[in-house]
Amino acid sequence: VSSLLTTACIQNQSRPTVSNEQLKSALSDTESRMETQVRQQCQKIIDNQNKHQSGLQSFSKEQQITRKQLDQLNDQVAELNETLAKRAVVQSVQAIQPMETSSCPPAAPMTLNDKLVLGQTEWLWIEAVNRVFPARVDTGATTSSLTAQDIITLERDGQKWARFTIVPEEGSDNSYEVEAPIARIANIRQSSTNELDKRPVVRLTIRIGNMTDTAEFTLTDRSHMSYPILLGREFLKDIAVVDVAKKNVQPKPEILKDRASAIPKKAKQANPKASDEE
């Protein structure tokens, strides 16, 4: 009985359904698919790398273009600054004084934004004496001042006037007598004594370049100064800009030929009839 059972079991064992050839074929197909998948993955990686590299190249090109544009803009800005600098130099160049010939018109005054361009010194014409004097332009001073000697206060037609003499420059023997209405009395504090000194402020008609205006001047002693006249901020505001690097930017005003000019006091003393003839 045992042998019969053993024989039956042996006969009932299942035989393999896949042959070696089929197994090899299946393995080959699987290997081929895996190889294909690996190649596809590698190709994707390569494509991504190429795309990234292309993006980097495109970004690099855009950077180069941007740099060129920035260089062009910088060149344009430099040219614009150079042009503006040249214009500023042209505007601040000292005006050429007119030649003293009847055929040449007077030089036009230099202006900037409808304001006179003044240097640290200018020529100033005073109508009261029909004379031209050197003046210092000082934006640090509030008021304008005028060197005056022999100041006398008088009254004319109910109005207070001042009579005084102007000395054009230190060491000069010439001095000119001026009469002008008093606008007000200014209290000037002396730096040495700290005391208040009352000084008359006169109103004078003046000319700088081709501009004629009325200005107030405090009569004071400027004999120790280099210039007999000082122009301060109250006169300069709204009408002028100052270029401290220049001198005598505006043309020197001409003395009016159809109006009598003041005679120096020294000449009057030497020839008393001169004032009567004038």
PDB file of C-alpha atoms in Angstrom:
ATOM      1  CA  VAL A   1       0.000   0.000   0.000  1.00  0.00           C
ATOM      2  CA  SER A   2       2.792   2.429   0.796  1.00  0.00           C
ATOM      3  CA  SER A   3       4.443   1.911  -2.487  1.00  0.00           C
ATOM      4  CA  LEU A   4       1.180   2.470  -4.275  1.00  0.00           C
ATOM      5  CA  LEU A   5       0.656   5.777  -2.461  1.00  0.00           C
ATOM      6  CA  THR A   6       4.182   6.888  -3.220  1.00  0.00           C
ATOM      7  CA  THR A   7       3.766   6.089  -6.873  1.00  0.00           C
ATOM      8  CA  ALA A   8       0.500   7.986  -6.983  1.00  0.00           C
ATOM      9  CA  CYS A   9       2.052  11.082  -5.400  1.00  0.00           C
ATOM     10  CA  ILE A  10       4.910  11.040  -7.814  1.00  0.00           C
ATOM     11  CA  GLN A  11       2.546  10.814 -10.720  1.00  0.00           C
ATOM     12  CA  ASN A  12       0.384  13.680  -9.406  1.00  0.00           C
ATOM     13  CA  GLN A  13       3.308  16.283  -9.101  1.00  0.00           C
ATOM     14  CA  SER A  14       2.699  19.283 -11.433  1.00  0.00           C
ATOM     15  CA  ARG A  15       5.137  19.857 -14.211  1.00  0.00           C
ATOM     16  CA  PRO A  16       6.537  23.444 -14.837  1.00  0.00           C
ATOM     17  CA  THR A  17       4.430  25.503 -17.264  1.00  0.00           C
ATOM     18  CA  VAL A  18       7.316  27.891 -18.421  1.00  0.00           C
ATOM     19  CA  SER A  19      10.188  26.688 -20.446  1.00  0.00           C
ATOM     20  CA  ASN A  20      13.730  28.020 -20.237  1.00  0.00           C
ATOM     21  CA  GLU A  21      13.341  29.761 -23.562  1.00  0.00           C
ATOM     22  CA  GLN A  22      10.215  31.500 -22.368  1.00  0.00           C
ATOM     23  CA  LEU A  23      11.936  32.563 -19.153  1.00  0.00           C
ATOM     24  CA  LYS A  24      14.910  33.915 -21.063  1.00  0.00           C
ATOM     25  CA  SER A  25      12.577  35.761 -23.398  1.00  0.00           C
ATOM     26  CA  ALA A  26      10.672  37.274 -20.465  1.00  0.00           C
ATOM     27  CA  LEU A  27      13.897  38.314 -18.767  1.00  0.00           C
ATOM     28  CA  SER A  28      15.128  39.820 -22.018  1.00  0.00           C
ATOM     29  CA  ASP A  29      11.904  41.792 -22.434  1.00  0.00           C
ATOM     30  CA  THR A  30      12.075  43.008 -18.850  1.00  0.00           C
ATOM     31  CA  GLU A  31      15.703  44.027 -19.280  1.00  0.00           C
ATOM     32  CA  SER A  32      14.829  45.809 -22.518  1.00  0.00           C
ATOM     33  CA  ARG A  33      11.981  47.711 -20.844  1.00  0.00           C
ATOM     34  CA  MET A  34      14.182  48.666 -17.927  1.00  0.00           C
ATOM     35  CA  GLU A  35      16.910  49.804 -20.294  1.00  0.00           C
ATOM     36  CA  THR A  36      14.362  51.831 -22.226  1.00  0.00           C
ATOM     37  CA  GLN A  37      13.072  53.406 -19.028  1.00  0.00           C
ATOM     38  CA  VAL A  38      16.624  54.205 -17.871  1.00  0.00           C
ATOM     39  CA  ARG A  39      17.401  55.763 -21.241  1.00  0.00           C
ATOM     40  CA  GLN A  40      14.215  57.804 -21.072  1.00  0.00           C
ATOM     41  CA  GLN A  41      15.084  58.993 -17.558  1.00  0.00           C
ATOM     42  CA  CYS A  42      18.601  59.843 -18.665  1.00  0.00           C
ATOM     43  CA  GLN A  43      17.233  61.697 -21.683  1.00  0.00           C
ATOM     44  CA  LYS A  44      14.891  63.665 -19.431  1.00  0.00           C
ATOM     45  CA  ILE A  45      17.808  64.577 -17.197  1.00  0.00           C
ATOM     46  CA  ILE A  46      19.872  65.591 -20.224  1.00  0.00           C
ATOM     47  CA  ASP A  47      16.940  67.608 -21.607  1.00  0.00           C
ATOM     48  CA  ASN A  48      16.499  69.347 -18.263  1.00  0.00           C
ATOM     49  CA  GLN A  49      20.217  70.087 -18.128  1.00  0.00           C
ATOM     50  CA  ASN A  50      20.134  71.448 -21.673  1.00  0.00           C
ATOM     51  CA  LYS A  51      17.087  73.540 -20.838  1.00  0.00           C
ATOM     52  CA  HIS A  52      18.793  74.856 -17.698  1.00  0.00           C
ATOM     53  CA  GLN A  53      21.965  75.554 -19.647  1.00  0.00           C
ATOM     54  CA  SER A  54      19.938  77.327 -22.326  1.00  0.00           C
ATOM     55  CA  GLY A  55      18.227  79.379 -19.629  1.00  0.00           C
ATOM     56  CA  LEU A  56      21.605  80.323 -18.153  1.00  0.00           C
ATOM     57  CA  GLN A  57      22.879  81.324 -21.581  1.00  0.00           C
ATOM     58  CA  SER A  58      19.736  83.370 -22.200  1.00  0.00           C
ATOM     59  CA  PHE A  59      20.098  85.030 -18.782  1.00  0.00           C
ATOM     60  CA  SER A  60      23.760  85.746 -19.516  1.00  0.00           C
ATOM     61  CA  LYS A  61      22.808  87.336 -22.836  1.00  0.00           C
ATOM     62  CA  GLU A  62      20.148  89.425 -21.111  1.00  0.00           C
ATOM     63  CA  GLN A  63      22.752  90.512 -18.561  1.00  0.00           C
ATOM     64  CA  GLN A  64      25.098  91.553 -21.349  1.00  0.00           C
ATOM     65  CA  ILE A  65      22.305  93.495 -23.055  1.00  0.00           C
ATOM     66  CA  THR A  66      21.381  95.159 -19.746  1.00  0.00           C
ATOM     67  CA  ARG A  67      25.019  96.082 -19.130  1.00  0.00           C
ATOM     68  CA  LYS A  68      25.274  97.607 -22.587  1.00  0.00           C
ATOM     69  CA  GLN A  69      22.100  99.590 -21.972  1.00  0.00           C
ATOM     70  CA  LEU A  70      23.457 100.777 -18.599  1.00  0.00           C
ATOM     71  CA  ASP A  71      26.742 101.771 -20.258  1.00  0.00           C
ATOM     72  CA  GLN A  72      24.810 103.701 -22.892  1.00  0.00           C
ATOM     73  CA  LEU A  73      22.731 105.421 -20.199  1.00  0.00           C
ATOM     74  CA  ASN A  74      25.887 106.288 -18.251  1.00  0.00           C
ATOM     75  CA  ASP A  75      27.432 107.741 -21.410  1.00  0.00           C
ATOM     76  CA  GLN A  76      24.290 109.782 -22.041  1.00  0.00           C
ATOM     77  CA  VAL A  77      24.273 111.033 -18.435  1.00  0.00           C
ATOM     78  CA  ALA A  78      27.963 111.955 -18.706  1.00  0.00           C
ATOM     79  CA  GLU A  79      27.314 113.838 -21.957  1.00  0.00           C
ATOM     80  CA  LEU A  80      24.341 115.607 -20.362  1.00  0.00           C
ATOM     81  CA  ASN A  81      26.416 116.586 -17.318  1.00  0.00           C
ATOM     82  CA  GLU A  82      29.165 117.846 -19.588  1.00  0.00           C
ATOM     83  CA  THR A  83      26.649 119.881 -21.590  1.00  0.00           C
ATOM     84  CA  LEU A  84      25.122 121.343 -18.416  1.00  0.00           C
ATOM     85  CA  ALA A  85      28.590 122.141 -17.069  1.00  0.00           C
ATOM     86  CA  LYS A  86      29.481 123.938 -20.300  1.00  0.00           C
ATOM     87  CA  ARG A  87      26.236 125.920 -20.147  1.00  0.00           C
ATOM     88  CA  ALA A  88      26.915 126.847 -16.520  1.00  0.00           C
ATOM     89  CA  VAL A  89      30.405 128.005 -17.472  1.00  0.00           C
ATOM     90  CA  VAL A  90      29.020 130.046 -20.349  1.00  0.00           C
ATOM     91  CA  GLN A  91      26.425 131.639 -18.051  1.00  0.00           C
ATOM     92  CA  SER A  92      29.018 132.472 -15.398  1.00  0.00           C
ATOM     93  CA  VAL A  93      31.638 133.850 -17.790  1.00  0.00           C
ATOM     94  CA  GLN A  94      32.373 137.476 -17.120  1.00  0.00           C
ATOM     95  CA  ALA A  95      30.473 139.732 -19.465  1.00  0.00           C
ATOM     96  CA  ILE A  96      32.626 141.565 -21.947  1.00  0.00           C
ATOM     97  CA  GLN A  97      32.547 145.269 -21.227  1.00  0.00           C
ATOM     98  CA  PRO A  98      31.298 147.350 -24.139  1.00  0.00           C
ATOM     99  CA  MET A  99      33.823 149.188 -26.222  1.00  0.00           C
ATOM    100  CA  GLU A 100      33.618 152.915 -25.848  1.00  0.00           C
ATOM    101  CA  THR A 101      32.468 153.548 -29.387  1.00  0.00           C
ATOM    102  CA  SER A 102      29.179 154.953 -30.531  1.00  0.00           C
ATOM    103  CA  SER A 103      28.720 152.140 -33.076  1.00  0.00           C
ATOM    104  CA  CYS A 104      28.785 149.297 -30.517  1.00  0.00           C
ATOM    105  CA  PRO A 105      25.735 148.706 -28.309  1.00  0.00           C
ATOM    106  CA  PRO A 106      26.315 148.118 -24.586  1.00  0.00           C
ATOM    107  CA  ALA A 107      26.842 144.541 -23.491  1.00  0.00           C
ATOM    108  CA  ALA A 108      23.731 142.780 -22.255  1.00  0.00           C
ATOM    109  CA  PRO A 109      23.819 141.981 -18.541  1.00  0.00           C
ATOM    110  CA  MET A 110      24.309 138.357 -17.594  1.00  0.00           C
ATOM    111  CA  THR A 111      21.191 136.781 -16.106  1.00  0.00           C
ATOM    112  CA  LEU A 112      20.111 133.413 -14.740  1.00  0.00           C
ATOM    113  CA  ASN A 113      16.397 132.633 -14.392  1.00  0.00           C
ATOM    114  CA  ASP A 114      15.602 136.334 -14.903  1.00  0.00           C
ATOM    115  CA  LYS A 115      18.036 137.293 -12.124  1.00  0.00           C
ATOM    116  CA  LEU A 116      21.261 139.240 -12.456  1.00  0.00           C
ATOM    117  CA  VAL A 117      24.447 137.226 -12.053  1.00  0.00           C
ATOM    118  CA  LEU A 118      26.820 139.165  -9.799  1.00  0.00           C
ATOM    119  CA  GLY A 119      30.407 138.485  -8.816  1.00  0.00           C
ATOM    120  CA  GLN A 120      31.960 139.167  -5.452  1.00  0.00           C
ATOM    121  CA  THR A 121      32.670 142.709  -6.692  1.00  0.00           C
ATOM    122  CA  GLU A 122      30.731 144.901  -9.122  1.00  0.00           C
ATOM    123  CA  TRP A 123      30.704 148.455 -10.464  1.00  0.00           C
ATOM    124  CA  LEU A 124      27.918 150.608  -9.029  1.00  0.00           C
ATOM    125  CA  TRP A 125      26.606 153.837 -10.563  1.00  0.00           C
ATOM    126  CA  ILE A 126      25.060 156.361  -8.141  1.00  0.00           C
ATOM    127  CA  GLU A 127      22.609 158.779  -9.693  1.00  0.00           C
ATOM    128  CA  ALA A 128      23.087 161.504  -7.049  1.00  0.00           C
ATOM    129  CA  VAL A 129      26.652 162.149  -8.231  1.00  0.00           C
ATOM    130  CA  ASN A 130      26.546 160.487 -11.667  1.00  0.00           C
ATOM    131  CA  ARG A 131      29.664 158.554 -10.777  1.00  0.00           C
ATOM    132  CA  VAL A 132      30.697 154.891 -10.770  1.00  0.00           C
ATOM    133  CA  PHE A 133      32.189 153.281  -7.658  1.00  0.00           C
ATOM    134  CA  PRO A 134      33.522 149.800  -6.868  1.00  0.00           C
ATOM    135  CA  ALA A 135      31.248 147.773  -4.579  1.00  0.00           C
ATOM    136  CA  ARG A 136      31.621 144.523  -2.684  1.00  0.00           C
ATOM    137  CA  VAL A 137      28.768 141.982  -2.879  1.00  0.00           C
ATOM    138  CA  ASP A 138      28.307 140.215   0.462  1.00  0.00           C
ATOM    139  CA  THR A 139      25.451 137.747   1.008  1.00  0.00           C
ATOM    140  CA  GLY A 140      26.530 137.445   4.632  1.00  0.00           C
ATOM    141  CA  ALA A 141      25.561 141.053   5.361  1.00  0.00           C
ATOM    142  CA  THR A 142      21.887 141.839   5.899  1.00  0.00           C
ATOM    143  CA  THR A 143      21.875 145.503   4.875  1.00  0.00           C
ATOM    144  CA  SER A 144      23.838 147.546   2.382  1.00  0.00           C
ATOM    145  CA  SER A 145      26.234 150.197   3.596  1.00  0.00           C
ATOM    146  CA  LEU A 146      28.071 153.164   2.147  1.00  0.00           C
ATOM    147  CA  THR A 147      31.204 154.829   3.422  1.00  0.00           C
ATOM    148  CA  ALA A 148      30.383 158.383   4.440  1.00  0.00           C
ATOM    149  CA  GLN A 149      32.260 161.240   6.040  1.00  0.00           C
ATOM    150  CA  ASP A 150      31.208 164.697   7.213  1.00  0.00           C
ATOM    151  CA  ILE A 151      27.585 163.585   7.685  1.00  0.00           C
ATOM    152  CA  ILE A 152      25.169 166.484   8.162  1.00  0.00           C
ATOM    153  CA  THR A 153      21.420 166.116   8.700  1.00  0.00           C
ATOM    154  CA  LEU A 154      19.237 168.793   7.142  1.00  0.00           C
ATOM    155  CA  GLU A 155      15.589 169.338   6.303  1.00  0.00           C
ATOM    156  CA  ARG A 156      14.217 169.979   2.848  1.00  0.00           C
ATOM    157  CA  ASP A 157      10.512 170.435   2.039  1.00  0.00           C
ATOM    158  CA  GLY A 158       9.576 168.907   5.370  1.00  0.00           C
ATOM    159  CA  GLN A 159      11.706 165.812   4.810  1.00  0.00           C
ATOM    160  CA  LYS A 160      14.975 164.915   6.456  1.00  0.00           C
ATOM    161  CA  TRP A 161      17.987 164.688   4.188  1.00  0.00           C
ATOM    162  CA  ALA A 162      21.615 163.783   4.732  1.00  0.00           C
ATOM    163  CA  ARG A 163      24.622 165.495   3.214  1.00  0.00           C
ATOM    164  CA  PHE A 164      27.859 163.534   3.249  1.00  0.00           C
ATOM    165  CA  THR A 165      30.985 162.817   1.242  1.00  0.00           C
ATOM    166  CA  ILE A 166      32.045 159.572  -0.428  1.00  0.00           C
ATOM    167  CA  VAL A 167      35.703 158.617  -0.727  1.00  0.00           C
ATOM    168  CA  PRO A 168      36.010 156.209  -3.672  1.00  0.00           C
ATOM    169  CA  GLU A 169      38.904 154.200  -2.223  1.00  0.00           C
ATOM    170  CA  GLU A 170      41.417 154.225   0.578  1.00  0.00           C
ATOM    171  CA  GLY A 171      44.248 156.671   0.008  1.00  0.00           C
ATOM    172  CA  SER A 172      42.345 158.578  -2.680  1.00  0.00           C
ATOM    173  CA  ASP A 173      42.481 162.370  -2.581  1.00  0.00           C
ATOM    174  CA  ASN A 174      39.097 162.627  -4.291  1.00  0.00           C
ATOM    175  CA  SER A 175      35.806 162.707  -2.397  1.00  0.00           C
ATOM    176  CA  TYR A 176      32.325 163.452  -3.690  1.00  0.00           C
ATOM    177  CA  GLU A 177      29.561 165.296  -1.890  1.00  0.00           C
ATOM    178  CA  VAL A 178      26.175 163.579  -1.899  1.00  0.00           C
ATOM    179  CA  GLU A 179      22.723 164.651  -0.764  1.00  0.00           C
ATOM    180  CA  ALA A 180      20.014 162.021  -0.307  1.00  0.00           C
ATOM    181  CA  PRO A 181      16.689 161.638   1.554  1.00  0.00           C
ATOM    182  CA  ILE A 182      16.810 159.767   4.857  1.00  0.00           C
ATOM    183  CA  ALA A 183      14.603 156.646   4.834  1.00  0.00           C
ATOM    184  CA  ARG A 184      15.068 155.765   8.500  1.00  0.00           C
ATOM    185  CA  ILE A 185      17.537 155.700  11.384  1.00  0.00           C
ATOM    186  CA  ALA A 186      19.316 152.404  12.078  1.00  0.00           C
ATOM    187  CA  ASN A 187      20.735 151.331  15.420  1.00  0.00           C
ATOM    188  CA  ILE A 188      24.173 149.834  14.795  1.00  0.00           C
ATOM    189  CA  ARG A 189      25.853 147.997  17.661  1.00  0.00           C
ATOM    190  CA  GLN A 190      29.572 148.721  17.820  1.00  0.00           C
ATOM    191  CA  SER A 191      31.621 145.536  18.135  1.00  0.00           C
ATOM    192  CA  SER A 192      34.327 147.247  20.194  1.00  0.00           C
ATOM    193  CA  THR A 193      32.102 148.971  22.787  1.00  0.00           C
ATOM    194  CA  ASN A 194      28.849 146.988  22.359  1.00  0.00           C
ATOM    195  CA  GLU A 195      27.013 150.311  22.346  1.00  0.00           C
ATOM    196  CA  LEU A 196      24.246 151.299  19.934  1.00  0.00           C
ATOM    197  CA  ASP A 197      25.154 153.924  17.365  1.00  0.00           C
ATOM    198  CA  LYS A 198      22.385 155.676  15.453  1.00  0.00           C
ATOM    199  CA  ARG A 199      23.127 155.848  11.755  1.00  0.00           C
ATOM    200  CA  PRO A 200      21.025 157.437   8.989  1.00  0.00           C
ATOM    201  CA  VAL A 201      19.842 155.149   6.207  1.00  0.00           C
ATOM    202  CA  VAL A 202      19.541 156.969   2.882  1.00  0.00           C
ATOM    203  CA  ARG A 203      17.712 155.974  -0.270  1.00  0.00           C
ATOM    204  CA  LEU A 204      19.751 156.192  -3.487  1.00  0.00           C
ATOM    205  CA  THR A 205      19.081 155.381  -7.122  1.00  0.00           C
ATOM    206  CA  ILE A 206      21.794 153.061  -8.405  1.00  0.00           C
ATOM    207  CA  ARG A 207      22.628 150.991 -11.456  1.00  0.00           C
ATOM    208  CA  ILE A 208      24.392 147.640 -11.826  1.00  0.00           C
ATOM    209  CA  GLY A 209      25.047 146.646 -15.406  1.00  0.00           C
ATOM    210  CA  ASN A 210      21.890 147.798 -17.195  1.00  0.00           C
ATOM    211  CA  MET A 211      19.577 147.430 -14.185  1.00  0.00           C
ATOM    212  CA  THR A 212      18.517 150.618 -12.405  1.00  0.00           C
ATOM    213  CA  ASP A 213      16.910 150.352  -8.968  1.00  0.00           C
ATOM    214  CA  THR A 214      16.466 152.164  -5.660  1.00  0.00           C
ATOM    215  CA  ALA A 215      18.345 150.853  -2.640  1.00  0.00           C
ATOM    216  CA  GLU A 216      18.801 151.799   1.004  1.00  0.00           C
ATOM    217  CA  PHE A 217      22.318 152.322   2.380  1.00  0.00           C
ATOM    218  CA  THR A 218      23.425 152.746   5.967  1.00  0.00           C
ATOM    219  CA  LEU A 219      25.934 155.588   6.205  1.00  0.00           C
ATOM    220  CA  THR A 220      28.968 154.287   8.054  1.00  0.00           C
ATOM    221  CA  ASP A 221      32.733 154.513   8.139  1.00  0.00           C
ATOM    222  CA  ARG A 222      34.205 151.981   5.724  1.00  0.00           C
ATOM    223  CA  SER A 223      37.482 153.826   5.270  1.00  0.00           C
ATOM    224  CA  HIS A 224      39.339 150.803   6.661  1.00  0.00           C
ATOM    225  CA  MET A 225      37.667 148.561   4.070  1.00  0.00           C
ATOM    226  CA  SER A 226      38.848 147.891   0.518  1.00  0.00           C
ATOM    227  CA  TYR A 227      35.524 148.942  -1.025  1.00  0.00           C
ATOM    228  CA  PRO A 228      33.487 152.066  -0.220  1.00  0.00           C
ATOM    229  CA  ILE A 229      30.155 150.317  -0.863  1.00  0.00           C
ATOM    230  CA  LEU A 230      28.757 147.004   0.367  1.00  0.00           C
ATOM    231  CA  LEU A 231      25.654 145.348  -1.112  1.00  0.00           C
ATOM    232  CA  GLY A 232      23.776 143.117   1.363  1.00  0.00           C
ATOM    233  CA  ARG A 233      21.047 140.484   1.190  1.00  0.00           C
ATOM    234  CA  GLU A 234      18.106 142.893   1.424  1.00  0.00           C
ATOM    235  CA  PHE A 235      19.104 144.422  -1.886  1.00  0.00           C
ATOM    236  CA  LEU A 236      20.203 141.169  -3.540  1.00  0.00           C
ATOM    237  CA  LYS A 237      17.158 139.032  -2.728  1.00  0.00           C
ATOM    238  CA  ASP A 238      14.757 138.331  -5.588  1.00  0.00           C
ATOM    239  CA  ILE A 239      16.887 140.235  -8.119  1.00  0.00           C
ATOM    240  CA  ALA A 240      20.330 138.618  -8.202  1.00  0.00           C
ATOM    241  CA  VAL A 241      22.372 135.457  -7.743  1.00  0.00           C
ATOM    242  CA  VAL A 242      26.005 135.672  -6.659  1.00  0.00           C
ATOM    243  CA  ASP A 243      28.962 133.757  -8.090  1.00  0.00           C
ATOM    244  CA  VAL A 244      31.709 134.399  -5.550  1.00  0.00           C
ATOM    245  CA  ALA A 245      34.311 132.925  -7.901  1.00  0.00           C
ATOM    246  CA  LYS A 246      33.859 135.856 -10.300  1.00  0.00           C
ATOM    247  CA  LYS A 247      34.500 139.577 -10.199  1.00  0.00           C
ATOM    248  CA  ASN A 248      32.770 142.345 -12.143  1.00  0.00           C
ATOM    249  CA  VAL A 249      30.464 140.015 -14.049  1.00  0.00           C
ATOM    250  CA  GLN A 250      28.180 142.871 -15.094  1.00  0.00           C
ATOM    251  CA  PRO A 251      29.415 145.521 -17.522  1.00  0.00           C
ATOM    252  CA  LYS A 252      30.571 148.766 -15.977  1.00  0.00           C
ATOM    253  CA  PRO A 253      27.727 151.325 -16.105  1.00  0.00           C
ATOM    254  CA  GLU A 254      28.361 154.401 -18.175  1.00  0.00           C
ATOM    255  CA  ILE A 255      28.230 157.898 -16.741  1.00  0.00           C
ATOM    256  CA  LEU A 256      25.276 159.765 -18.221  1.00  0.00           C
ATOM    257  CA  LYS A 257      26.595 162.334 -20.641  1.00  0.00           C
ATOM    258  CA  ASP A 258      23.443 164.466 -20.537  1.00  0.00           C
ATOM    259  CA  ARG A 259      23.620 164.857 -16.754  1.00  0.00           C
ATOM    260  CA  ALA A 260      26.068 166.829 -14.638  1.00  0.00           C
ATOM    261  CA  SER A 261      28.584 164.782 -12.692  1.00  0.00           C
ATOM    262  CA  ALA A 262      29.817 165.596  -9.216  1.00  0.00           C
ATOM    263  CA  ILE A 263      33.189 167.301  -9.051  1.00  0.00           C
ATOM    264  CA  PRO A 264      35.704 166.009  -6.506  1.00  0.00           C
ATOM    265  CA  LYS A 265      35.843 168.242  -3.434  1.00  0.00           C
ATOM    266  CA  LYS A 266      39.569 168.671  -3.927  1.00  0.00           C
ATOM    267  CA  ALA A 267      38.927 170.093  -7.396  1.00  0.00           C
ATOM    268  CA  LYS A 268      36.223 172.363  -5.974  1.00  0.00           C
ATOM    269  CA  GLN A 269      38.611 173.735  -3.408  1.00  0.00           C
ATOM    270  CA  ALA A 270      41.234 174.329  -6.060  1.00  0.00           C
ATOM    271  CA  ASN A 271      38.690 175.982  -8.370  1.00  0.00           C
ATOM    272  CA  PRO A 272      35.651 177.304  -6.440  1.00  0.00           C
ATOM    273  CA  LYS A 273      33.989 178.447  -9.668  1.00  0.00           C
ATOM    274  CA  ALA A 274      33.897 174.912 -10.999  1.00  0.00           C
ATOM    275  CA  SER A 275      30.718 174.041  -9.124  1.00  0.00           C
ATOM    276  CA  ASP A 276      29.007 177.204 -10.364  1.00  0.00           C
ATOM    277  CA  GLU A 277      29.993 176.471 -13.946  1.00  0.00           C
ATOM    278  CA  GLU A 278      28.745 172.901 -13.567  1.00  0.00           C
TER     279      GLU A 278
END
